[in-house]
C-alpha cells in the first residue's frame, strides 16, 4: 500500500493533520486505478508515484464537485504505463 507520508509530501498536507483524509484519498486513488484495469496488487515505485499523484490531485481539488469528472490527461495516460 502506498505510504501516507509519501502522499502527504505530494499534496503538501500538514504532517499533523489530514491523516484520515489522505487515507481516504489514497483508497479512492487505488480504487480508481483498479476500475481502470490496474490491479490493486500492483507494486513498485511507478505505481506508488501515480497513486500519490492522483491522491494529491484529489486533495487539491476537494470540495470541487466537478473535479472527479475532470481527472487530468497525464494521470489518465498513466494507466497505460501501469497496465503495460
Short mmCIF file of N, CA, C and O in Angstrom, two decimals:
data_model
loop_
_atom_site.label_atom_id
_atom_site.label_comp_id
_atom_site.label_asym_id
_atom_site.label_seq_id
_atom_site.Cartn_x
_atom_site.Cartn_y
_atom_site.Cartn_z
N UNK A 1 0.85 -1.18 0.00
CA UNK A 1 0.00 0.00 0.00
C UNK A 1 0.89 1.24 0.00
O UNK A 1 1.93 1.27 0.66
N UNK A 2 0.50 2.23 -0.73
CA UNK A 2 1.25 3.47 -0.85
C UNK A 2 1.28 4.18 0.51
O UNK A 2 0.25 4.34 1.16
N UNK A 3 2.46 4.57 0.93
CA UNK A 3 2.68 5.20 2.23
C UNK A 3 2.02 6.58 2.30
O UNK A 3 2.15 7.38 1.37
N UNK A 4 1.32 6.84 3.39
CA UNK A 4 0.64 8.13 3.55
C UNK A 4 1.61 9.30 3.61
O UNK A 4 1.29 10.40 3.14
N UNK A 5 2.79 9.11 4.17
CA UNK A 5 3.77 10.21 4.21
C UNK A 5 4.22 10.59 2.80
O UNK A 5 4.48 11.76 2.52
N UNK A 6 4.31 9.62 1.93
CA UNK A 6 4.66 9.86 0.53
C UNK A 6 3.57 10.73 -0.11
O UNK A 6 3.87 11.72 -0.78
N UNK A 7 2.32 10.37 0.11
CA UNK A 7 1.20 11.15 -0.43
C UNK A 7 1.16 12.52 0.21
O UNK A 7 0.92 13.53 -0.46
N UNK A 8 1.41 12.59 1.50
CA UNK A 8 1.40 13.88 2.22
C UNK A 8 2.41 14.85 1.59
O UNK A 8 2.12 16.02 1.42
N UNK A 9 3.58 14.34 1.22
CA UNK A 9 4.60 15.20 0.58
C UNK A 9 4.11 15.68 -0.79
O UNK A 9 4.31 16.84 -1.15
N UNK A 10 3.49 14.81 -1.57
CA UNK A 10 2.96 15.20 -2.88
C UNK A 10 1.89 16.28 -2.72
O UNK A 10 1.82 17.21 -3.51
N UNK A 11 1.04 16.10 -1.71
CA UNK A 11 -0.10 17.01 -1.52
C UNK A 11 0.28 18.29 -0.79
O UNK A 11 -0.47 19.26 -0.81
N UNK A 12 1.43 18.31 -0.13
CA UNK A 12 1.80 19.46 0.67
C UNK A 12 0.90 19.60 1.90
O UNK A 12 0.64 20.70 2.37
N UNK A 13 0.42 18.47 2.39
CA UNK A 13 -0.50 18.47 3.53
C UNK A 13 0.25 18.63 4.84
O UNK A 13 1.44 18.30 4.94
N UNK A 14 -0.45 19.12 5.83
CA UNK A 14 0.10 19.29 7.17
C UNK A 14 0.45 17.92 7.75
O UNK A 14 -0.40 17.02 7.77
N UNK A 15 1.68 17.74 8.24
CA UNK A 15 2.08 16.42 8.75
C UNK A 15 1.31 15.98 9.99
O UNK A 15 1.24 14.80 10.29
N UNK A 16 0.71 16.92 10.71
CA UNK A 16 -0.01 16.60 11.94
C UNK A 16 -1.51 16.51 11.74
O UNK A 16 -2.25 16.25 12.68
N UNK A 17 -1.97 16.77 10.54
CA UNK A 17 -3.40 16.75 10.26
C UNK A 17 -3.66 15.99 8.96
O UNK A 17 -2.75 15.56 8.28
N UNK A 18 -4.90 15.83 8.65
CA UNK A 18 -5.34 15.26 7.37
C UNK A 18 -5.03 13.79 7.19
O UNK A 18 -5.15 13.27 6.09
N UNK A 19 -4.63 13.07 8.23
CA UNK A 19 -4.31 11.64 8.09
C UNK A 19 -5.48 10.83 7.57
O UNK A 19 -5.33 10.05 6.63
N UNK A 20 -6.64 11.00 8.17
CA UNK A 20 -7.82 10.24 7.75
C UNK A 20 -8.23 10.63 6.33
O UNK A 20 -8.62 9.78 5.52
N UNK A 21 -8.14 11.92 6.02
CA UNK A 21 -8.48 12.39 4.69
C UNK A 21 -7.52 11.81 3.65
O UNK A 21 -7.95 11.30 2.62
N UNK A 22 -6.24 11.84 3.93
CA UNK A 22 -5.26 11.30 2.98
C UNK A 22 -5.43 9.80 2.80
O UNK A 22 -5.28 9.29 1.68
N UNK A 23 -5.76 9.10 3.87
CA UNK A 23 -6.01 7.66 3.76
C UNK A 23 -7.21 7.40 2.85
O UNK A 23 -7.19 6.52 2.00
N UNK A 24 -8.25 8.19 3.03
CA UNK A 24 -9.45 8.07 2.20
C UNK A 24 -9.13 8.36 0.73
O UNK A 24 -9.59 7.66 -0.18
N UNK A 25 -8.33 9.40 0.49
CA UNK A 25 -7.96 9.75 -0.88
C UNK A 25 -7.06 8.71 -1.51
O UNK A 25 -7.17 8.40 -2.70
N UNK A 26 -6.16 8.14 -0.71
CA UNK A 26 -5.30 7.06 -1.22
C UNK A 26 -6.18 5.88 -1.64
O UNK A 26 -5.99 5.32 -2.73
N UNK A 27 -7.14 5.52 -0.80
CA UNK A 27 -8.03 4.41 -1.12
C UNK A 27 -8.84 4.70 -2.38
O UNK A 27 -9.05 3.81 -3.22
N UNK A 28 -9.28 5.95 -2.53
CA UNK A 28 -10.03 6.34 -3.72
C UNK A 28 -9.16 6.27 -4.97
O UNK A 28 -9.62 5.84 -6.04
N UNK A 29 -7.90 6.67 -4.85
CA UNK A 29 -6.98 6.61 -5.99
C UNK A 29 -6.70 5.16 -6.38
O UNK A 29 -6.70 4.82 -7.57
N UNK A 30 -6.48 4.30 -5.39
CA UNK A 30 -6.25 2.88 -5.68
C UNK A 30 -7.49 2.29 -6.36
O UNK A 30 -7.38 1.54 -7.34
N UNK A 31 -8.67 2.65 -5.87
CA UNK A 31 -9.92 2.16 -6.48
C UNK A 31 -10.07 2.66 -7.91
O UNK A 31 -10.50 1.93 -8.80
N UNK A 32 -9.71 3.93 -8.14
CA UNK A 32 -9.81 4.50 -9.49
C UNK A 32 -8.93 3.71 -10.46
O UNK A 32 -9.35 3.36 -11.55
N UNK A 33 -7.67 3.44 -10.03
CA UNK A 33 -6.78 2.67 -10.89
C UNK A 33 -7.29 1.25 -11.10
O UNK A 33 -7.19 0.70 -12.19
N UNK A 34 -7.86 0.66 -10.06
CA UNK A 34 -8.40 -0.69 -10.20
C UNK A 34 -9.54 -0.71 -11.22
O UNK A 34 -9.59 -1.61 -12.07
N UNK A 35 -10.42 0.26 -11.17
CA UNK A 35 -11.51 0.35 -12.14
C UNK A 35 -10.98 0.57 -13.56
O UNK A 35 -11.62 0.20 -14.53
N UNK A 36 -9.80 1.19 -13.66
CA UNK A 36 -9.18 1.45 -14.97
C UNK A 36 -8.38 0.25 -15.47
O UNK A 36 -7.77 0.32 -16.53
N UNK A 37 -8.36 -0.83 -14.70
CA UNK A 37 -7.69 -2.04 -15.15
C UNK A 37 -6.32 -2.28 -14.55
O UNK A 37 -5.59 -3.16 -15.00
N UNK A 38 -5.93 -1.50 -13.55
CA UNK A 38 -4.66 -1.70 -12.87
C UNK A 38 -4.96 -2.44 -11.57
O UNK A 38 -5.62 -1.89 -10.69
N UNK A 39 -4.51 -3.67 -11.44
CA UNK A 39 -4.84 -4.46 -10.25
C UNK A 39 -4.38 -3.81 -8.95
O UNK A 39 -3.32 -3.18 -8.89
N UNK A 40 -5.19 -3.98 -7.93
CA UNK A 40 -4.87 -3.45 -6.60
C UNK A 40 -3.56 -4.04 -6.08
O UNK A 40 -2.89 -3.45 -5.26
N UNK A 41 -3.19 -5.19 -6.57
CA UNK A 41 -1.98 -5.87 -6.11
C UNK A 41 -0.71 -5.36 -6.78
O UNK A 41 0.38 -5.84 -6.49
N UNK A 42 -0.84 -4.37 -7.66
CA UNK A 42 0.33 -3.79 -8.34
C UNK A 42 1.27 -3.19 -7.29
O UNK A 42 0.83 -2.52 -6.37
N UNK A 43 2.54 -3.44 -7.46
CA UNK A 43 3.53 -2.90 -6.52
C UNK A 43 4.64 -2.22 -7.30
O UNK A 43 4.85 -2.48 -8.48
N UNK A 44 5.35 -1.35 -6.63
CA UNK A 44 6.51 -0.72 -7.23
C UNK A 44 6.46 0.79 -7.17
O UNK A 44 5.42 1.39 -6.89
N UNK A 45 7.60 1.39 -7.45
CA UNK A 45 7.75 2.84 -7.34
C UNK A 45 6.86 3.58 -8.33
O UNK A 45 6.31 4.63 -7.99
N UNK A 46 6.69 3.04 -9.53
CA UNK A 46 5.86 3.73 -10.52
C UNK A 46 4.40 3.75 -10.08
O UNK A 46 3.73 4.79 -10.17
N UNK A 47 3.90 2.65 -9.58
CA UNK A 47 2.52 2.59 -9.08
C UNK A 47 2.35 3.56 -7.91
O UNK A 47 1.39 4.34 -7.88
N UNK A 48 3.27 3.53 -6.97
CA UNK A 48 3.20 4.45 -5.81
C UNK A 48 3.19 5.90 -6.27
O UNK A 48 2.43 6.72 -5.75
N UNK A 49 4.04 6.21 -7.24
CA UNK A 49 4.13 7.57 -7.77
C UNK A 49 2.78 8.03 -8.32
O UNK A 49 2.32 9.12 -8.02
N UNK A 50 2.15 7.19 -9.15
CA UNK A 50 0.90 7.60 -9.79
C UNK A 50 -0.27 7.64 -8.81
O UNK A 50 -1.11 8.53 -8.88
N UNK A 51 -0.31 6.71 -7.87
CA UNK A 51 -1.36 6.76 -6.84
C UNK A 51 -1.19 8.02 -5.99
O UNK A 51 -2.17 8.72 -5.69
N UNK A 52 0.04 8.35 -5.63
CA UNK A 52 0.30 9.56 -4.85
C UNK A 52 -0.08 10.80 -5.65
O UNK A 52 -0.65 11.75 -5.09
N UNK A 53 0.22 10.82 -6.93
CA UNK A 53 -0.17 11.96 -7.78
C UNK A 53 -1.68 12.13 -7.82
O UNK A 53 -2.18 13.25 -7.67
N UNK A 54 -2.40 11.04 -8.02
CA UNK A 54 -3.86 11.13 -8.09
C UNK A 54 -4.45 11.52 -6.74
O UNK A 54 -5.33 12.37 -6.67
N UNK A 55 -3.95 10.94 -5.68
CA UNK A 55 -4.44 11.30 -4.34
C UNK A 55 -4.16 12.77 -4.03
O UNK A 55 -5.01 13.47 -3.47
N UNK A 56 -2.99 13.26 -4.41
CA UNK A 56 -2.66 14.68 -4.18
C UNK A 56 -3.54 15.57 -5.04
O UNK A 56 -3.99 16.64 -4.59
N UNK A 57 -3.83 15.14 -6.26
CA UNK A 57 -4.73 15.92 -7.11
C UNK A 57 -6.12 15.98 -6.48
O UNK A 57 -6.76 17.04 -6.45
N UNK A 58 -6.58 14.85 -5.96
CA UNK A 58 -7.87 14.83 -5.27
C UNK A 58 -7.85 15.73 -4.03
O UNK A 58 -8.83 16.42 -3.74
N UNK A 59 -6.73 15.73 -3.32
CA UNK A 59 -6.58 16.59 -2.14
C UNK A 59 -6.69 18.07 -2.55
O UNK A 59 -7.40 18.84 -1.92
N UNK A 60 -6.01 18.43 -3.61
CA UNK A 60 -6.04 19.81 -4.08
C UNK A 60 -7.42 20.23 -4.58
O UNK A 60 -7.76 21.41 -4.56
N UNK A 61 -8.19 19.27 -5.06
CA UNK A 61 -9.50 19.57 -5.65
C UNK A 61 -10.67 19.17 -4.76
O UNK A 61 -11.80 19.13 -5.23
N UNK A 62 -10.40 18.90 -3.48
CA UNK A 62 -11.50 18.54 -2.59
C UNK A 62 -12.46 19.72 -2.50
O UNK A 62 -12.05 20.87 -2.51
N UNK A 63 -13.70 19.41 -2.47
CA UNK A 63 -14.72 20.45 -2.43
C UNK A 63 -15.18 20.91 -3.80
O UNK A 63 -16.16 21.62 -3.92
N UNK A 64 -14.48 20.50 -4.84
CA UNK A 64 -14.86 20.84 -6.21
C UNK A 64 -15.70 19.69 -6.76
O UNK A 64 -15.18 18.64 -7.11
N UNK A 65 -17.00 19.88 -6.82
CA UNK A 65 -17.93 18.81 -7.20
C UNK A 65 -17.65 18.26 -8.59
O UNK A 65 -17.91 17.08 -8.86
N UNK A 66 -17.12 19.05 -9.49
CA UNK A 66 -16.88 18.60 -10.87
C UNK A 66 -15.52 17.95 -11.06
O UNK A 66 -15.23 17.44 -12.13
N UNK A 67 -14.68 17.96 -10.04
CA UNK A 67 -13.30 17.53 -10.23
C UNK A 67 -13.15 16.07 -10.61
O UNK A 67 -12.27 15.71 -11.37
N UNK A 68 -14.02 15.18 -10.11
CA UNK A 68 -13.87 13.76 -10.43
C UNK A 68 -14.07 13.48 -11.91
O UNK A 68 -13.51 12.54 -12.44
N UNK A 69 -14.86 14.29 -12.56
CA UNK A 69 -15.09 14.09 -13.99
C UNK A 69 -13.96 14.66 -14.83
O UNK A 69 -13.91 14.41 -16.02
N UNK A 70 -13.06 15.41 -14.23
CA UNK A 70 -12.03 16.12 -14.97
C UNK A 70 -10.62 15.71 -14.57
O UNK A 70 -9.72 16.54 -14.49
N UNK A 71 -10.41 14.45 -14.29
CA UNK A 71 -9.06 13.99 -13.91
C UNK A 71 -8.13 14.31 -15.06
O UNK A 71 -8.42 14.02 -16.22
N UNK A 72 -6.99 14.93 -14.77
CA UNK A 72 -6.08 15.38 -15.83
C UNK A 72 -5.60 14.26 -16.76
O UNK A 72 -5.43 13.12 -16.34
N UNK A 73 -5.38 14.62 -17.99
CA UNK A 73 -4.97 13.66 -19.01
C UNK A 73 -3.67 12.94 -18.64
O UNK A 73 -3.52 11.75 -18.92
N UNK A 74 -2.74 13.63 -17.98
CA UNK A 74 -1.48 12.98 -17.65
C UNK A 74 -1.69 11.85 -16.65
O UNK A 74 -0.98 10.85 -16.67
N UNK A 75 -2.68 11.97 -15.79
CA UNK A 75 -2.99 10.89 -14.85
C UNK A 75 -3.71 9.77 -15.58
O UNK A 75 -3.41 8.59 -15.39
N UNK A 76 -4.65 10.12 -16.44
CA UNK A 76 -5.36 9.10 -17.22
C UNK A 76 -4.37 8.30 -18.06
O UNK A 76 -4.45 7.07 -18.13
N UNK A 77 -3.41 8.96 -18.67
CA UNK A 77 -2.45 8.24 -19.52
C UNK A 77 -1.53 7.34 -18.70
O UNK A 77 -0.94 6.40 -19.25
N UNK A 78 -1.41 7.58 -17.40
CA UNK A 78 -0.57 6.73 -16.56
C UNK A 78 -1.08 5.30 -16.49
O UNK A 78 -0.32 4.36 -16.24
N UNK A 79 -2.37 5.12 -16.75
CA UNK A 79 -2.97 3.78 -16.73
C UNK A 79 -2.25 2.87 -17.72
O UNK A 79 -1.96 1.70 -17.45
N UNK A 80 -1.89 3.40 -18.89
CA UNK A 80 -1.20 2.62 -19.91
C UNK A 80 0.17 2.17 -19.42
O UNK A 80 0.60 1.05 -19.70
N UNK A 81 0.87 3.03 -18.69
CA UNK A 81 2.17 2.66 -18.12
C UNK A 81 2.01 1.53 -17.11
O UNK A 81 2.81 0.61 -17.07
N UNK A 82 0.99 1.65 -16.28
CA UNK A 82 0.83 0.69 -15.21
C UNK A 82 0.24 -0.66 -15.66
O UNK A 82 0.50 -1.68 -15.05
N UNK A 83 -0.52 -0.63 -16.74
CA UNK A 83 -1.08 -1.88 -17.26
C UNK A 83 -0.07 -2.62 -18.13
O UNK A 83 -0.21 -3.80 -18.36
N UNK A 84 0.91 -1.89 -18.65
CA UNK A 84 1.85 -2.45 -19.62
C UNK A 84 2.88 -3.26 -19.05
O UNK A 84 3.21 -4.22 -18.70
#
